Amino acid sequence: MTPRGLLVVGDVVTDVVARHHGPLAAGTDTQAAIRTVPGGAGANVACWAAYRGCPDVTLLGRVGAESARWHEEALVRAGVRPRLVVDPDAPTGSVVCLVDSADGGERTFLTDSGACLRIGPENWSAGLLDGVGWLHLSGYLFFSATGRELVAAAVRDARARGVPVSVDPASAGFLRELGAERFLELAEGVDVLLPSRDEAVLLAGGAGGGGGGGGVDGAAAELSGRFSVVVVKAGAEGACVAWGGVVREWVKAAAGVVVRDATGAGDAFVGAVVGARVRGTSWRGALEDGCGAGAVAVGVVGGRPPSGS
């Protein structure tokens, strides 16, 4: 029987989402609607995969003791099997999300990674891949030394079992700090790369493509010389998939979507895409599912599906 489980390894954080209207008033008060919700790119991907019908989703992450139970309960409600390591010293990572509702839900993040940065190879076991048909790694793992060690162990064990591995680079800002070439070296052995437009252009430059001078198409084609499949999230333009140096499909984003909060829209897309591939959906069908999930995500506050918040 073909394994149908999805294992996601990545960050679990507490999001403080502040929705304001227009520019922030420096040095004084700005009226905002503020909510505290569970988040984290890795956790969000897992929840959206479950929400869109992936039958068996497990998340490996590291959290602080002060909110471990809260995050575990949220994941279970979302249909995800949590495998949370409780850090004895560091608190759960937290992110302040500033969302400007007057600017199409544009987001600015203030990030304290906390326990997320302390996940490492000691938290990994090859047995986590039992029954797993797909392994997804959050790009945030690449931005700490211990996370990179975990990535190396996980990719090695997945390849030994013939389990496809996907990665979402997660943050263009962190990618610039790490360096595109370094990220590409660390991602050796990954099968599917799922960058945003900005991440794809940045990484294409690191792959020798001159910064993706051909835009999304050029970056996707360039990167597909390094990875078996590359899926680029292009926001309101939709998404494309490339392999063998050629862009094979473009899928348009849903029209007429009202954006309340764009936080987690990329995670929703990734979760839906990898979940669809686990179910055996074609790449075009997976992209359509991803764009559909992204349209739902921008209509809710926070990065999780409606039933998972």
mmCIF file with all atom_site columns, C-alpha atoms in Angstrom, residues 6-168:
data_model
loop_
_atom_site.group_PDB
_atom_site.id
_atom_site.type_symbol
_atom_site.label_atom_id
_atom_site.label_alt_id
_atom_site.label_comp_id
_atom_site.label_asym_id
_atom_site.label_entity_id
_atom_site.label_seq_id
_atom_site.pdbx_PDB_ins_code
_atom_site.Cartn_x
_atom_site.Cartn_y
_atom_site.Cartn_z
_atom_site.occupancy
_atom_site.B_iso_or_equiv
_atom_site.pdbx_formal_charge
_atom_site.auth_seq_id
_atom_site.auth_comp_id
_atom_site.auth_asym_id
_atom_site.auth_atom_id
_atom_site.pdbx_PDB_model_num
ATOM 1   C CA . LEU A 1 6   ? 2.296  14.010 5.075  1.00 0.00 ? 6   LEU A CA 1
ATOM 2   C CA . LEU A 1 7   ? 4.987  14.970 7.581  1.00 0.00 ? 7   LEU A CA 1
ATOM 3   C CA . VAL A 1 8   ? 5.697  18.675 8.032  1.00 0.00 ? 8   VAL A CA 1
ATOM 4   C CA . VAL A 1 9   ? 8.749  19.814 9.989  1.00 0.00 ? 9   VAL A CA 1
ATOM 5   C CA . GLY A 1 10  ? 8.849  23.464 10.894 1.00 0.00 ? 10  GLY A CA 1
ATOM 6   C CA . ASP A 1 11  ? 8.042  26.419 13.055 1.00 0.00 ? 11  ASP A CA 1
ATOM 7   C CA . VAL A 1 12  ? 5.176  26.843 15.500 1.00 0.00 ? 12  VAL A CA 1
ATOM 8   C CA . VAL A 1 13  ? 4.706  30.405 16.733 1.00 0.00 ? 13  VAL A CA 1
ATOM 9   C CA . THR A 1 14  ? 2.219  32.672 18.432 1.00 0.00 ? 14  THR A CA 1
ATOM 10  C CA . ASP A 1 15  ? 1.001  35.403 16.072 1.00 0.00 ? 15  ASP A CA 1
ATOM 11  C CA . VAL A 1 16  ? -0.138 38.777 17.381 1.00 0.00 ? 16  VAL A CA 1
ATOM 12  C CA . VAL A 1 17  ? -2.055 40.210 14.417 1.00 0.00 ? 17  VAL A CA 1
ATOM 13  C CA . ALA A 1 18  ? -2.627 43.982 14.472 1.00 0.00 ? 18  ALA A CA 1
ATOM 14  C CA . ARG A 1 19  ? -4.873 45.211 11.649 1.00 0.00 ? 19  ARG A CA 1
ATOM 15  C CA . HIS A 1 20  ? -4.635 48.960 11.120 1.00 0.00 ? 20  HIS A CA 1
ATOM 16  C CA . HIS A 1 21  ? -5.852 51.304 8.362  1.00 0.00 ? 21  HIS A CA 1
ATOM 17  C CA . GLY A 1 22  ? -3.214 53.396 6.663  1.00 0.00 ? 22  GLY A CA 1
ATOM 18  C CA . PRO A 1 23  ? 0.307  54.347 7.764  1.00 0.00 ? 23  PRO A CA 1
ATOM 19  C CA . LEU A 1 24  ? 1.386  53.901 11.383 1.00 0.00 ? 24  LEU A CA 1
ATOM 20  C CA . ALA A 1 25  ? 1.505  57.124 13.406 1.00 0.00 ? 25  ALA A CA 1
ATOM 21  C CA . ALA A 1 26  ? 5.093  57.282 14.629 1.00 0.00 ? 26  ALA A CA 1
ATOM 22  C CA . GLY A 1 27  ? 5.555  58.285 18.249 1.00 0.00 ? 27  GLY A CA 1
ATOM 23  C CA . THR A 1 28  ? 1.880  58.019 19.203 1.00 0.00 ? 28  THR A CA 1
ATOM 24  C CA . ASP A 1 29  ? -1.150 55.711 19.023 1.00 0.00 ? 29  ASP A CA 1
ATOM 25  C CA . THR A 1 30  ? -2.548 54.002 15.933 1.00 0.00 ? 30  THR A CA 1
ATOM 26  C CA . GLN A 1 31  ? -5.992 52.437 16.241 1.00 0.00 ? 31  GLN A CA 1
ATOM 27  C CA . ALA A 1 32  ? -5.909 48.716 15.425 1.00 0.00 ? 32  ALA A CA 1
ATOM 28  C CA . ALA A 1 33  ? -7.857 45.482 15.800 1.00 0.00 ? 33  ALA A CA 1
ATOM 29  C CA . ILE A 1 34  ? -5.553 43.052 17.615 1.00 0.00 ? 34  ILE A CA 1
ATOM 30  C CA . ARG A 1 35  ? -5.868 39.274 17.953 1.00 0.00 ? 35  ARG A CA 1
ATOM 31  C CA . THR A 1 36  ? -3.551 36.579 19.258 1.00 0.00 ? 36  THR A CA 1
ATOM 32  C CA . VAL A 1 37  ? -3.712 33.386 17.175 1.00 0.00 ? 37  VAL A CA 1
ATOM 33  C CA . PRO A 1 38  ? -1.607 30.260 16.591 1.00 0.00 ? 38  PRO A CA 1
ATOM 34  C CA . GLY A 1 39  ? 0.734  30.499 13.629 1.00 0.00 ? 39  GLY A CA 1
ATOM 35  C CA . GLY A 1 40  ? 4.114  29.592 12.195 1.00 0.00 ? 40  GLY A CA 1
ATOM 36  C CA . ALA A 1 41  ? 4.790  28.727 8.561  1.00 0.00 ? 41  ALA A CA 1
ATOM 37  C CA . GLY A 1 42  ? 5.310  25.020 9.194  1.00 0.00 ? 42  GLY A CA 1
ATOM 38  C CA . ALA A 1 43  ? 2.259  24.693 11.430 1.00 0.00 ? 43  ALA A CA 1
ATOM 39  C CA . ASN A 1 44  ? 0.130  26.710 9.018  1.00 0.00 ? 44  ASN A CA 1
ATOM 40  C CA . VAL A 1 45  ? 1.133  24.483 6.084  1.00 0.00 ? 45  VAL A CA 1
ATOM 41  C CA . ALA A 1 46  ? 0.165  21.373 8.043  1.00 0.00 ? 46  ALA A CA 1
ATOM 42  C CA . CYS A 1 47  ? -3.213 22.829 9.027  1.00 0.00 ? 47  CYS A CA 1
ATOM 43  C CA . TRP A 1 48  ? -4.061 23.909 5.495  1.00 0.00 ? 48  TRP A CA 1
ATOM 44  C CA . ALA A 1 49  ? -3.076 20.513 4.095  1.00 0.00 ? 49  ALA A CA 1
ATOM 45  C CA . ALA A 1 50  ? -5.497 18.870 6.521  1.00 0.00 ? 50  ALA A CA 1
ATOM 46  C CA . TYR A 1 51  ? -8.181 21.480 5.801  1.00 0.00 ? 51  TYR A CA 1
ATOM 47  C CA . ARG A 1 52  ? -7.968 20.793 2.056  1.00 0.00 ? 52  ARG A CA 1
ATOM 48  C CA . GLY A 1 53  ? -8.363 17.050 2.475  1.00 0.00 ? 53  GLY A CA 1
ATOM 49  C CA . CYS A 1 54  ? -4.942 15.493 3.075  1.00 0.00 ? 54  CYS A CA 1
ATOM 50  C CA . PRO A 1 55  ? -5.867 12.378 5.063  1.00 0.00 ? 55  PRO A CA 1
ATOM 51  C CA . ASP A 1 56  ? -2.971 12.046 7.523  1.00 0.00 ? 56  ASP A CA 1
ATOM 52  C CA . VAL A 1 57  ? -0.899 15.070 8.531  1.00 0.00 ? 57  VAL A CA 1
ATOM 53  C CA . THR A 1 58  ? 1.768  15.171 11.255 1.00 0.00 ? 58  THR A CA 1
ATOM 54  C CA . LEU A 1 59  ? 3.734  18.216 12.408 1.00 0.00 ? 59  LEU A CA 1
ATOM 55  C CA . LEU A 1 60  ? 7.120  18.147 14.134 1.00 0.00 ? 60  LEU A CA 1
ATOM 56  C CA . GLY A 1 61  ? 7.983  21.428 15.842 1.00 0.00 ? 61  GLY A CA 1
ATOM 57  C CA . ARG A 1 62  ? 9.506  22.924 18.984 1.00 0.00 ? 62  ARG A CA 1
ATOM 58  C CA . VAL A 1 63  ? 7.658  25.193 21.408 1.00 0.00 ? 63  VAL A CA 1
ATOM 59  C CA . GLY A 1 64  ? 8.011  26.691 24.869 1.00 0.00 ? 64  GLY A CA 1
ATOM 60  C CA . ALA A 1 65  ? 6.315  25.228 27.920 1.00 0.00 ? 65  ALA A CA 1
ATOM 61  C CA . GLU A 1 66  ? 4.154  28.326 28.463 1.00 0.00 ? 66  GLU A CA 1
ATOM 62  C CA . SER A 1 67  ? 1.982  27.698 25.393 1.00 0.00 ? 67  SER A CA 1
ATOM 63  C CA . ALA A 1 68  ? 2.651  24.079 24.416 1.00 0.00 ? 68  ALA A CA 1
ATOM 64  C CA . ARG A 1 69  ? -0.817 22.847 25.347 1.00 0.00 ? 69  ARG A CA 1
ATOM 65  C CA . TRP A 1 70  ? -2.556 25.756 23.592 1.00 0.00 ? 70  TRP A CA 1
ATOM 66  C CA . HIS A 1 71  ? -0.672 25.061 20.357 1.00 0.00 ? 71  HIS A CA 1
ATOM 67  C CA . GLU A 1 72  ? -1.195 21.319 20.612 1.00 0.00 ? 72  GLU A CA 1
ATOM 68  C CA . GLU A 1 73  ? -4.946 21.740 21.060 1.00 0.00 ? 73  GLU A CA 1
ATOM 69  C CA . ALA A 1 74  ? -5.135 24.121 18.101 1.00 0.00 ? 74  ALA A CA 1
ATOM 70  C CA . LEU A 1 75  ? -3.336 21.633 15.864 1.00 0.00 ? 75  LEU A CA 1
ATOM 71  C CA . VAL A 1 76  ? -5.573 18.759 16.937 1.00 0.00 ? 76  VAL A CA 1
ATOM 72  C CA . ARG A 1 77  ? -8.686 20.862 16.219 1.00 0.00 ? 77  ARG A CA 1
ATOM 73  C CA . ALA A 1 78  ? -7.276 21.512 12.742 1.00 0.00 ? 78  ALA A CA 1
ATOM 74  C CA . GLY A 1 79  ? -6.909 17.784 12.064 1.00 0.00 ? 79  GLY A CA 1
ATOM 75  C CA . VAL A 1 80  ? -3.126 17.658 12.509 1.00 0.00 ? 80  VAL A CA 1
ATOM 76  C CA . ARG A 1 81  ? -1.247 15.129 14.655 1.00 0.00 ? 81  ARG A CA 1
ATOM 77  C CA . PRO A 1 82  ? 1.177  17.226 16.739 1.00 0.00 ? 82  PRO A CA 1
ATOM 78  C CA . ARG A 1 83  ? 4.670  16.007 17.604 1.00 0.00 ? 83  ARG A CA 1
ATOM 79  C CA . LEU A 1 84  ? 5.755  19.023 19.632 1.00 0.00 ? 84  LEU A CA 1
ATOM 80  C CA . VAL A 1 85  ? 9.066  19.099 21.466 1.00 0.00 ? 85  VAL A CA 1
ATOM 81  C CA . VAL A 1 86  ? 8.786  21.266 24.589 1.00 0.00 ? 86  VAL A CA 1
ATOM 82  C CA . ASP A 1 87  ? 11.870 23.418 25.096 1.00 0.00 ? 87  ASP A CA 1
ATOM 83  C CA . PRO A 1 88  ? 12.894 23.582 28.776 1.00 0.00 ? 88  PRO A CA 1
ATOM 84  C CA . ASP A 1 89  ? 14.377 27.079 28.471 1.00 0.00 ? 89  ASP A CA 1
ATOM 85  C CA . ALA A 1 90  ? 13.177 29.093 25.475 1.00 0.00 ? 90  ALA A CA 1
ATOM 86  C CA . PRO A 1 91  ? 9.618  30.395 24.997 1.00 0.00 ? 91  PRO A CA 1
ATOM 87  C CA . THR A 1 92  ? 7.516  29.668 21.942 1.00 0.00 ? 92  THR A CA 1
ATOM 88  C CA . GLY A 1 93  ? 8.442  31.853 18.995 1.00 0.00 ? 93  GLY A CA 1
ATOM 89  C CA . SER A 1 94  ? 6.257  34.889 18.476 1.00 0.00 ? 94  SER A CA 1
ATOM 90  C CA . VAL A 1 95  ? 5.526  37.201 15.564 1.00 0.00 ? 95  VAL A CA 1
ATOM 91  C CA . VAL A 1 96  ? 3.845  40.596 15.557 1.00 0.00 ? 96  VAL A CA 1
ATOM 92  C CA . CYS A 1 97  ? 2.016  40.909 12.218 1.00 0.00 ? 97  CYS A CA 1
ATOM 93  C CA . LEU A 1 98  ? 1.211  44.493 11.237 1.00 0.00 ? 98  LEU A CA 1
ATOM 94  C CA . VAL A 1 99  ? -1.503 44.325 8.569  1.00 0.00 ? 99  VAL A CA 1
ATOM 95  C CA . ASP A 1 100 ? -2.445 47.500 6.685  1.00 0.00 ? 100 ASP A CA 1
ATOM 96  C CA . SER A 1 101 ? -6.037 47.038 5.535  1.00 0.00 ? 101 SER A CA 1
ATOM 97  C CA . ALA A 1 102 ? -5.744 50.235 3.448  1.00 0.00 ? 102 ALA A CA 1
ATOM 98  C CA . ASP A 1 103 ? -2.925 48.673 1.401  1.00 0.00 ? 103 ASP A CA 1
ATOM 99  C CA . GLY A 1 104 ? -4.440 45.380 0.273  1.00 0.00 ? 104 GLY A CA 1
ATOM 100 C CA . GLY A 1 105 ? -3.599 43.601 3.519  1.00 0.00 ? 105 GLY A CA 1
ATOM 101 C CA . GLU A 1 106 ? 0.129  44.314 3.152  1.00 0.00 ? 106 GLU A CA 1
ATOM 102 C CA . ARG A 1 107 ? 2.052  42.798 6.074  1.00 0.00 ? 107 ARG A CA 1
ATOM 103 C CA . THR A 1 108 ? 5.096  43.715 8.105  1.00 0.00 ? 108 THR A CA 1
ATOM 104 C CA . PHE A 1 109 ? 6.507  41.174 10.561 1.00 0.00 ? 109 PHE A CA 1
ATOM 105 C CA . LEU A 1 110 ? 8.430  41.564 13.809 1.00 0.00 ? 110 LEU A CA 1
ATOM 106 C CA . THR A 1 111 ? 9.847  38.130 14.620 1.00 0.00 ? 111 THR A CA 1
ATOM 107 C CA . ASP A 1 112 ? 11.210 36.511 17.775 1.00 0.00 ? 112 ASP A CA 1
ATOM 108 C CA . SER A 1 113 ? 11.930 32.909 16.763 1.00 0.00 ? 113 SER A CA 1
ATOM 109 C CA . GLY A 1 114 ? 12.336 31.611 20.330 1.00 0.00 ? 114 GLY A CA 1
ATOM 110 C CA . ALA A 1 115 ? 12.216 27.823 20.609 1.00 0.00 ? 115 ALA A CA 1
ATOM 111 C CA . CYS A 1 116 ? 11.852 27.435 16.828 1.00 0.00 ? 116 CYS A CA 1
ATOM 112 C CA . LEU A 1 117 ? 15.548 28.162 16.350 1.00 0.00 ? 117 LEU A CA 1
ATOM 113 C CA . ARG A 1 118 ? 16.476 25.431 18.828 1.00 0.00 ? 118 ARG A CA 1
ATOM 114 C CA . ILE A 1 119 ? 14.952 22.496 16.967 1.00 0.00 ? 119 ILE A CA 1
ATOM 115 C CA . GLY A 1 120 ? 17.746 20.161 15.897 1.00 0.00 ? 120 GLY A CA 1
ATOM 116 C CA . PRO A 1 121 ? 18.804 16.665 14.837 1.00 0.00 ? 121 PRO A CA 1
ATOM 117 C CA . GLU A 1 122 ? 18.144 15.296 18.333 1.00 0.00 ? 122 GLU A CA 1
ATOM 118 C CA . ASN A 1 123 ? 14.453 15.987 17.691 1.00 0.00 ? 123 ASN A CA 1
ATOM 119 C CA . TRP A 1 124 ? 14.514 13.962 14.469 1.00 0.00 ? 124 TRP A CA 1
ATOM 120 C CA . SER A 1 125 ? 14.019 10.225 14.036 1.00 0.00 ? 125 SER A CA 1
ATOM 121 C CA . ALA A 1 126 ? 13.814 8.214  10.822 1.00 0.00 ? 126 ALA A CA 1
ATOM 122 C CA . GLY A 1 127 ? 10.797 6.503  12.386 1.00 0.00 ? 127 GLY A CA 1
ATOM 123 C CA . LEU A 1 128 ? 8.843  9.725  11.864 1.00 0.00 ? 128 LEU A CA 1
ATOM 124 C CA . LEU A 1 129 ? 8.727  8.753  8.176  1.00 0.00 ? 129 LEU A CA 1
ATOM 125 C CA . ASP A 1 130 ? 6.783  5.523  8.826  1.00 0.00 ? 130 ASP A CA 1
ATOM 126 C CA . GLY A 1 131 ? 3.645  5.657  6.681  1.00 0.00 ? 131 GLY A CA 1
ATOM 127 C CA . VAL A 1 132 ? 4.709  9.006  5.185  1.00 0.00 ? 132 VAL A CA 1
ATOM 128 C CA . GLY A 1 133 ? 4.403  9.629  1.459  1.00 0.00 ? 133 GLY A CA 1
ATOM 129 C CA . TRP A 1 134 ? 5.705  13.217 1.469  1.00 0.00 ? 134 TRP A CA 1
ATOM 130 C CA . LEU A 1 135 ? 8.031  15.278 3.689  1.00 0.00 ? 135 LEU A CA 1
ATOM 131 C CA . HIS A 1 136 ? 7.723  19.060 3.763  1.00 0.00 ? 136 HIS A CA 1
ATOM 132 C CA . LEU A 1 137 ? 10.353 21.258 5.422  1.00 0.00 ? 137 LEU A CA 1
ATOM 133 C CA . SER A 1 138 ? 9.788  24.872 6.389  1.00 0.00 ? 138 SER A CA 1
ATOM 134 C CA . GLY A 1 139 ? 12.480 27.180 5.073  1.00 0.00 ? 139 GLY A CA 1
ATOM 135 C CA . TYR A 1 140 ? 12.938 28.654 8.542  1.00 0.00 ? 140 TYR A CA 1
ATOM 136 C CA . LEU A 1 141 ? 14.850 25.478 9.444  1.00 0.00 ? 141 LEU A CA 1
ATOM 137 C CA . PHE A 1 142 ? 17.648 26.655 7.153  1.00 0.00 ? 142 PHE A CA 1
ATOM 138 C CA . PHE A 1 143 ? 18.285 29.800 9.183  1.00 0.00 ? 143 PHE A CA 1
ATOM 139 C CA . SER A 1 144 ? 19.803 28.182 12.289 1.00 0.00 ? 144 SER A CA 1
ATOM 140 C CA . ALA A 1 145 ? 22.756 25.817 12.648 1.00 0.00 ? 145 ALA A CA 1
ATOM 141 C CA . THR A 1 146 ? 20.752 23.161 14.498 1.00 0.00 ? 146 THR A CA 1
ATOM 142 C CA . GLY A 1 147 ? 17.900 23.454 11.998 1.00 0.00 ? 147 GLY A CA 1
ATOM 143 C CA . ARG A 1 148 ? 20.293 22.867 9.131  1.00 0.00 ? 148 ARG A CA 1
ATOM 144 C CA . GLU A 1 149 ? 21.562 19.731 10.835 1.00 0.00 ? 149 GLU A CA 1
ATOM 145 C CA . LEU A 1 150 ? 17.990 18.484 11.156 1.00 0.00 ? 150 LEU A CA 1
ATOM 146 C CA . VAL A 1 151 ? 17.365 19.226 7.463  1.00 0.00 ? 151 VAL A CA 1
ATOM 147 C CA . ALA A 1 152 ? 20.403 17.182 6.443  1.00 0.00 ? 152 ALA A CA 1
ATOM 148 C CA . ALA A 1 153 ? 19.285 14.191 8.523  1.00 0.00 ? 153 ALA A CA 1
ATOM 149 C CA . ALA A 1 154 ? 15.671 14.396 7.366  1.00 0.00 ? 154 ALA A CA 1
ATOM 150 C CA . VAL A 1 155 ? 16.557 14.694 3.662  1.00 0.00 ? 155 VAL A CA 1
ATOM 151 C CA . ARG A 1 156 ? 19.020 11.795 3.944  1.00 0.00 ? 156 ARG A CA 1
ATOM 152 C CA . ASP A 1 157 ? 16.444 9.513  5.568  1.00 0.00 ? 157 ASP A CA 1
ATOM 153 C CA . ALA A 1 158 ? 13.668 10.564 3.185  1.00 0.00 ? 158 ALA A CA 1
ATOM 154 C CA . ARG A 1 159 ? 15.811 9.853  0.129  1.00 0.00 ? 159 ARG A CA 1
ATOM 155 C CA . ALA A 1 160 ? 16.741 6.448  1.547  1.00 0.00 ? 160 ALA A CA 1
ATOM 156 C CA . ARG A 1 161 ? 13.030 5.630  1.686  1.00 0.00 ? 161 ARG A CA 1
ATOM 157 C CA . GLY A 1 162 ? 12.101 7.226  -1.643 1.00 0.00 ? 162 GLY A CA 1
ATOM 158 C CA . VAL A 1 163 ? 9.949  9.887  0.052  1.00 0.00 ? 163 VAL A CA 1
ATOM 159 C CA . PRO A 1 164 ? 9.667  13.168 -1.915 1.00 0.00 ? 164 PRO A CA 1
ATOM 160 C CA . VAL A 1 165 ? 10.870 16.267 -0.054 1.00 0.00 ? 165 VAL A CA 1
ATOM 161 C CA . SER A 1 166 ? 9.565  19.800 -0.552 1.00 0.00 ? 166 SER A CA 1
ATOM 162 C CA . VAL A 1 167 ? 10.754 23.124 0.868  1.00 0.00 ? 167 VAL A CA 1
ATOM 163 C CA . ASP A 1 168 ? 9.159  26.566 1.086  1.00 0.00 ? 168 ASP A CA 1
#
